[in-house]
Amino acid sequence: MSVSTLQSTSASASVEDARAALTFDRTVPRQLVHRASVTEVFLTDGAPVAADRFLVGAQWPRHHALYHPDPSGRCDFMLLAETVRQAGIFLLHRYYDVPLGHHFVFKSLDLHIDDLDALRMGGTPLGAVLDVTVDATAASDARRFDARLDMTIEADGRVCAYGSVAVVVVDARRYEAVRHRGRDIVGGTTAAPAASGTPATAAPTTAPVIAGRQDANVLLRTATDADSSTWLLHVDLRHPGYFEHPSDHVPGMMLLEAFRQAGHLTAARDCALTALQARFLSFGELFQPIVIRSATGPEGLLRLTAVQGERALAEADALFVRN
């Protein structure tokens, strides 16, 4: 459905009509959220409300290899973040005619949870509805799209969180030019891709348990000469979650999870992440060390950064509260 068709046919649709039209009995096609495995797809449907406003259905599993409830039984923060990310990709493909094969380069992802109790998992998967407003512009040649999506998130009928993403979308030719000429699409520069080999990380150690994660899901390793607020990112291309399909750079969701783990080690182990404002600054190369740092910021926030050499890859402000 084209943007013009959507605008002409959806103006009279109400939120109630759109909500009633949502289905939760199957996932959306995996290619519409850039996933190779259907088990990694959390969206179930979408319905237009009005021009540039949509409802998106989602279902969060009780248990997942990567995302699972915290010790208090609440839904994983990063599962909400991944759902927000998937919603942005899905809506631009489904309703804004962004072709499959285009590359999505996320500039930011923000998520704030207001009602932690609404996220408690019960005896069945938790249903969610995202009310999304889209502000999108396209280049005349359709080779580039810029979009911001703001959303309110309901879990089991209760408003519980607010999220937003900003993204640049380009065709394959422009993406290849950006990556291999060392020019960052969102401004600034990035190093040329490194030669193939084994991803750099710290020396093998026994991974501690961080925020319920252990073994392969612990992404931080202590550097030999690091202080207590600095870690090396452990990049494993065999990881079935972060590399469930091939990638030529370190995935943004991997950096966000590293931030969450660093925050737990800095703030307190018995705490919950309730807000994250993240900005992605440049591509992270797979075969060069990445340093994760945590520092105390204003108003109880933590400032988290990912650095590769002299380049900042991402930064975030995070709020952790004690359980």
Tab-separated table of C-alpha atoms in Angstrom, residues 29-318:
chain	number	residue	atom	x	y	z
A	29	PRO	CA	6.768	-12.096	7.704
A	30	ARG	CA	10.303	-12.286	9.053
A	31	GLN	CA	11.781	-10.367	6.114
A	32	LEU	CA	9.693	-7.328	7.127
A	33	VAL	CA	11.641	-7.051	10.389
A	34	HIS	CA	15.015	-8.198	8.992
A	35	ARG	CA	15.133	-11.496	10.844
A	36	ALA	CA	16.196	-14.910	9.519
A	37	SER	CA	14.373	-16.967	12.151
A	38	VAL	CA	10.657	-16.745	12.929
A	39	THR	CA	11.466	-17.285	16.617
A	40	GLU	CA	13.141	-13.855	16.612
A	41	VAL	CA	10.017	-12.087	15.263
A	42	PHE	CA	7.855	-10.501	17.975
A	43	LEU	CA	5.397	-8.489	15.873
A	44	THR	CA	2.092	-10.087	14.912
A	45	ASP	CA	0.206	-7.455	12.886
A	46	GLY	CA	-0.230	-3.804	11.975
A	47	ALA	CA	-3.253	-1.610	11.297
A	48	PRO	CA	-3.515	2.020	10.131
A	49	VAL	CA	-5.359	4.525	12.328
A	50	ALA	CA	-4.858	7.687	10.273
A	51	ALA	CA	-2.231	9.226	8.056
A	52	ASP	CA	1.131	8.437	9.672
A	53	ARG	CA	-0.425	6.736	12.705
A	54	PHE	CA	-0.585	2.968	13.212
A	55	LEU	CA	-1.189	0.289	15.783
A	56	VAL	CA	1.230	-2.629	15.861
A	57	GLY	CA	0.527	-5.901	17.676
A	58	ALA	CA	3.245	-7.901	19.399
A	59	GLN	CA	3.557	-10.962	21.583
A	60	TRP	CA	6.341	-11.405	24.120
A	61	PRO	CA	7.287	-14.994	24.992
A	62	ARG	CA	7.515	-16.203	28.584
A	63	HIS	CA	10.980	-17.562	27.874
A	64	HIS	CA	13.429	-16.899	25.075
A	65	ALA	CA	17.057	-17.862	24.503
A	66	LEU	CA	18.165	-14.221	24.645
A	67	TYR	CA	15.314	-12.374	26.375
A	68	HIS	CA	13.824	-13.673	29.591
A	69	PRO	CA	12.089	-12.227	32.665
A	70	ASP	CA	14.113	-10.613	35.431
A	71	PRO	CA	14.187	-12.100	38.955
A	72	SER	CA	10.943	-10.238	39.726
A	73	GLY	CA	9.184	-11.856	36.762
A	74	ARG	CA	9.056	-8.732	34.617
A	75	CYS	CA	9.502	-8.743	30.859
A	76	ASP	CA	13.039	-8.140	29.614
A	77	PHE	CA	13.789	-4.451	28.925
A	78	MET	CA	15.742	-5.403	25.807
A	79	LEU	CA	12.786	-7.379	24.487
A	80	LEU	CA	10.817	-4.117	24.506
A	81	ALA	CA	13.726	-2.356	22.791
A	82	GLU	CA	13.901	-5.044	20.098
A	83	THR	CA	10.135	-4.751	19.588
A	84	VAL	CA	10.486	-0.984	19.113
A	85	ARG	CA	13.277	-1.587	16.589
A	86	GLN	CA	11.223	-4.166	14.682
A	87	ALA	CA	8.192	-1.848	14.611
A	88	GLY	CA	10.214	0.840	12.851
A	89	ILE	CA	11.423	-1.548	10.168
A	90	PHE	CA	8.024	-3.190	9.689
A	91	LEU	CA	6.026	0.022	9.289
A	92	LEU	CA	8.429	1.578	6.787
A	93	HIS	CA	8.388	-1.569	4.638
A	94	ARG	CA	4.667	-2.244	4.952
A	95	TYR	CA	3.160	1.214	4.689
A	96	TYR	CA	5.830	3.505	3.203
A	97	ASP	CA	6.978	1.401	0.264
A	98	VAL	CA	10.572	1.055	1.488
A	99	PRO	CA	11.838	-1.825	-0.681
A	100	LEU	CA	13.161	-5.033	0.790
A	101	GLY	CA	16.922	-5.038	0.462
A	102	HIS	CA	17.314	-1.470	1.711
A	103	HIS	CA	19.548	-1.034	4.751
A	104	PHE	CA	18.313	0.528	7.994
A	105	VAL	CA	20.919	2.563	9.877
A	106	PHE	CA	19.544	3.517	13.280
A	107	LYS	CA	20.604	6.883	14.665
A	108	SER	CA	18.897	6.606	18.039
A	109	LEU	CA	16.659	4.392	20.151
A	110	ASP	CA	14.968	5.649	23.303
A	111	LEU	CA	12.812	3.650	25.706
A	112	HIS	CA	11.239	4.677	29.006
A	113	ILE	CA	9.234	2.317	31.209
A	114	ASP	CA	6.663	4.000	33.451
A	115	ASP	CA	4.818	0.954	34.817
A	116	LEU	CA	7.096	-1.954	35.693
A	117	ASP	CA	4.268	-3.980	37.210
A	118	ALA	CA	2.445	-4.058	33.862
A	119	LEU	CA	5.356	-6.072	32.505
A	120	ARG	CA	5.051	-9.009	34.884
A	121	MET	CA	4.831	-12.253	32.968
A	122	GLY	CA	2.044	-14.690	33.811
A	123	GLY	CA	1.188	-18.179	32.668
A	124	THR	CA	0.890	-17.177	28.997
A	125	PRO	CA	2.831	-14.953	26.571
A	126	LEU	CA	2.234	-11.240	27.105
A	127	GLY	CA	0.341	-9.373	24.417
A	128	ALA	CA	1.398	-5.830	23.523
A	129	VAL	CA	0.101	-3.010	21.327
A	130	LEU	CA	2.256	-0.149	20.065
A	131	ASP	CA	0.558	3.116	19.060
A	132	VAL	CA	3.039	4.601	16.585
A	133	THR	CA	3.310	8.007	14.917
A	134	VAL	CA	5.645	8.189	11.912
A	135	ASP	CA	7.440	11.236	10.508
A	136	ALA	CA	9.072	10.076	7.265
A	137	THR	CA	10.596	11.771	4.240
A	138	ALA	CA	11.944	10.171	1.078
A	139	ALA	CA	14.494	11.367	-1.441
A	140	SER	CA	13.160	11.950	-4.943
A	141	ASP	CA	15.080	8.935	-6.264
A	142	ALA	CA	13.783	6.686	-3.419
A	143	ARG	CA	17.353	5.717	-2.570
A	144	ARG	CA	17.201	7.322	0.896
A	145	PHE	CA	14.504	7.620	3.541
A	146	ASP	CA	14.690	9.475	6.836
A	147	ALA	CA	12.213	8.638	9.555
A	148	ARG	CA	11.406	9.131	13.215
A	149	LEU	CA	8.845	6.933	14.941
A	150	ASP	CA	7.361	7.730	18.352
A	151	MET	CA	5.285	5.135	20.142
A	152	THR	CA	3.245	4.396	23.245
A	153	ILE	CA	3.457	0.791	24.408
A	154	GLU	CA	0.665	-1.148	26.104
A	155	ALA	CA	1.119	-4.514	27.778
A	156	ASP	CA	-2.051	-6.521	28.347
A	157	GLY	CA	-4.116	-3.358	27.895
A	158	ARG	CA	-2.061	-1.156	30.259
A	159	VAL	CA	0.114	1.717	29.034
A	160	CYS	CA	3.535	0.871	30.390
A	161	ALA	CA	6.253	2.504	28.277
A	162	TYR	CA	7.190	5.061	25.633
A	163	GLY	CA	9.717	4.580	22.861
A	164	SER	CA	11.142	6.243	19.770
A	165	VAL	CA	13.619	5.491	17.013
A	166	ALA	CA	15.299	7.622	14.369
A	167	VAL	CA	16.600	5.858	11.286
A	168	VAL	CA	18.170	6.483	7.888
A	169	VAL	CA	17.295	3.947	5.175
A	170	VAL	CA	19.395	3.588	2.007
A	171	ASP	CA	19.548	1.218	-0.936
A	172	ALA	CA	22.211	-1.473	-1.187
A	173	ARG	CA	24.435	0.497	-3.567
A	174	ARG	CA	24.574	3.565	-1.350
A	175	TYR	CA	25.115	1.421	1.747
A	176	GLU	CA	28.070	-0.378	0.175
A	177	ALA	CA	29.581	2.938	-0.849
A	178	VAL	CA	29.201	4.294	2.664
A	179	ARG	CA	30.697	1.254	4.361
A	180	HIS	CA	33.661	0.707	2.063
A	181	ARG	CA	34.639	4.311	1.506
A	182	GLY	CA	34.859	4.915	5.233
A	183	ARG	CA	32.148	7.570	5.339
A	184	ASP	CA	29.594	7.474	8.132
A	185	ILE	CA	26.012	7.877	6.915
A	186	VAL	CA	24.886	9.812	9.976
A	187	GLY	CA	27.777	12.254	9.910
A	188	GLY	CA	31.421	11.920	10.862
A	189	THR	CA	33.849	9.255	9.789
A	190	THR	CA	34.526	5.624	10.429
A	191	ALA	CA	37.542	3.446	9.813
A	192	ALA	CA	37.749	1.226	6.779
A	193	PRO	CA	36.624	-2.376	7.374
A	194	ALA	CA	39.295	-4.548	8.925
A	195	ALA	CA	40.636	-7.708	7.376
A	196	SER	CA	38.749	-10.921	8.083
A	197	GLY	CA	39.761	-13.011	11.058
A	198	THR	CA	38.682	-13.639	14.628
A	199	PRO	CA	36.759	-10.848	16.387
A	200	ALA	CA	38.919	-9.146	18.978
A	201	THR	CA	38.010	-9.576	22.631
A	202	ALA	CA	39.606	-10.020	26.018
A	203	ALA	CA	41.479	-13.147	26.948
A	204	PRO	CA	39.132	-16.060	27.730
A	205	THR	CA	37.778	-15.895	31.266
A	206	THR	CA	34.937	-17.446	33.175
A	207	ALA	CA	32.017	-15.175	32.391
A	208	PRO	CA	30.206	-13.928	35.508
A	209	VAL	CA	26.450	-13.795	35.826
A	210	ILE	CA	25.245	-10.285	34.931
A	211	ALA	CA	21.564	-9.378	35.179
A	212	GLY	CA	20.645	-13.023	34.870
A	213	ARG	CA	22.901	-13.489	31.847
A	214	GLN	CA	25.704	-15.970	31.836
A	215	ASP	CA	27.944	-17.879	29.485
A	216	ALA	CA	27.484	-16.783	25.852
A	217	ASN	CA	25.028	-14.006	26.761
A	218	VAL	CA	27.547	-12.153	28.927
A	219	LEU	CA	29.102	-9.616	26.579
A	220	LEU	CA	31.634	-7.940	28.858
A	221	ARG	CA	35.151	-9.090	29.638
A	222	THR	CA	37.517	-7.360	32.043
A	223	ALA	CA	40.561	-5.887	30.348
A	224	THR	CA	43.874	-6.679	32.028
A	225	ASP	CA	44.710	-3.045	32.771
A	226	ALA	CA	41.138	-1.735	33.029
A	227	ASP	CA	39.536	-0.065	35.998
A	228	SER	CA	36.215	-1.196	37.453
A	229	SER	CA	34.193	0.905	35.012
A	230	THR	CA	35.817	-0.264	31.772
A	231	TRP	CA	35.309	-3.525	29.885
A	232	LEU	CA	36.014	-5.085	26.510
A	233	LEU	CA	33.083	-6.198	24.374
A	234	HIS	CA	33.059	-9.925	23.655
A	235	VAL	CA	32.006	-10.391	20.007
A	236	ASP	CA	31.102	-13.938	19.010
A	237	LEU	CA	29.938	-14.291	15.412
A	238	ARG	CA	28.399	-17.656	16.335
A	239	HIS	CA	25.986	-16.107	18.823
A	240	PRO	CA	22.509	-17.221	17.671
A	241	GLY	CA	20.796	-14.043	18.846
A	242	TYR	CA	23.028	-11.112	17.922
A	243	PHE	CA	24.254	-12.803	14.743
A	244	GLU	CA	21.177	-14.808	13.788
A	245	HIS	CA	21.905	-13.553	10.269
A	246	PRO	CA	25.252	-12.320	8.887
A	247	SER	CA	26.255	-8.735	9.624
A	248	ASP	CA	29.198	-6.668	8.438
A	249	HIS	CA	29.293	-4.657	11.680
A	250	VAL	CA	28.595	-5.013	15.389
A	251	PRO	CA	24.801	-4.936	15.819
A	252	GLY	CA	23.296	-2.000	17.662
A	253	MET	CA	21.276	-4.290	19.923
A	254	MET	CA	24.517	-5.929	21.029
A	255	LEU	CA	25.859	-2.541	22.099
A	256	LEU	CA	22.649	-1.798	23.988
A	257	GLU	CA	22.846	-5.090	25.875
A	258	ALA	CA	26.507	-4.367	26.690
A	259	PHE	CA	25.371	-1.003	28.067
A	260	ARG	CA	22.737	-2.714	30.199
A	261	GLN	CA	25.279	-5.166	31.594
A	262	ALA	CA	27.792	-2.390	32.306
A	263	GLY	CA	25.058	-0.458	34.077
A	264	HIS	CA	24.220	-3.409	36.305
A	265	LEU	CA	27.867	-3.796	37.280
A	266	THR	CA	28.115	-0.070	38.038
A	267	ALA	CA	24.774	0.652	39.683
A	268	ALA	CA	23.870	-2.546	41.546
A	269	ARG	CA	23.265	-6.139	40.610
A	270	ASP	CA	19.784	-6.071	42.175
A	271	CYS	CA	18.362	-3.324	40.006
A	272	ALA	CA	16.232	-2.826	36.914
A	273	LEU	CA	16.881	-0.728	33.823
A	274	THR	CA	13.865	1.558	33.327
A	275	ALA	CA	15.067	4.169	30.823
A	276	LEU	CA	17.636	4.279	28.040
A	277	GLN	CA	18.399	7.100	25.607
A	278	ALA	CA	20.892	5.735	23.078
A	279	ARG	CA	22.601	7.379	20.118
A	280	PHE	CA	24.467	5.430	17.451
A	281	LEU	CA	27.374	7.422	16.046
A	282	SER	CA	29.317	5.148	13.705
A	283	PHE	CA	29.655	1.543	12.599
A	284	GLY	CA	31.475	-0.876	14.882
A	285	GLU	CA	33.947	-3.063	13.009
A	286	LEU	CA	33.883	-6.766	13.881
A	287	PHE	CA	37.614	-7.357	14.113
A	288	GLN	CA	38.774	-4.410	16.217
A	289	PRO	CA	38.493	-4.156	20.027
A	290	ILE	CA	35.549	-2.221	21.439
A	291	VAL	CA	35.741	-0.665	24.896
A	292	ILE	CA	32.588	-0.188	26.991
A	293	ARG	CA	32.729	2.491	29.687
A	294	SER	CA	30.365	3.537	32.438
A	295	ALA	CA	30.371	6.824	34.351
A	296	THR	CA	28.017	8.484	36.792
A	297	GLY	CA	25.960	11.244	35.211
A	298	PRO	CA	23.542	13.887	36.502
A	299	GLU	CA	20.237	13.113	38.236
A	300	GLY	CA	21.112	9.523	38.966
A	301	LEU	CA	21.754	8.611	35.336
A	302	LEU	CA	24.635	6.543	34.047
A	303	ARG	CA	26.527	7.641	30.921
A	304	LEU	CA	27.538	4.590	28.900
A	305	THR	CA	29.846	4.692	25.899
A	306	ALA	CA	31.222	2.274	23.314
A	307	VAL	CA	34.554	3.265	21.772
A	308	GLN	CA	36.660	1.633	19.064
A	309	GLY	CA	40.106	3.173	18.864
A	310	GLU	CA	39.513	6.919	18.758
A	311	ARG	CA	35.944	6.617	17.476
A	312	ALA	CA	32.818	6.743	19.570
A	313	LEU	CA	30.415	4.091	18.292
A	314	ALA	CA	27.478	4.729	20.604
A	315	GLU	CA	26.542	6.470	23.809
A	316	ALA	CA	23.575	6.267	26.118
A	317	ASP	CA	22.091	7.725	29.267
A	318	ALA	CA	20.465	5.055	31.428
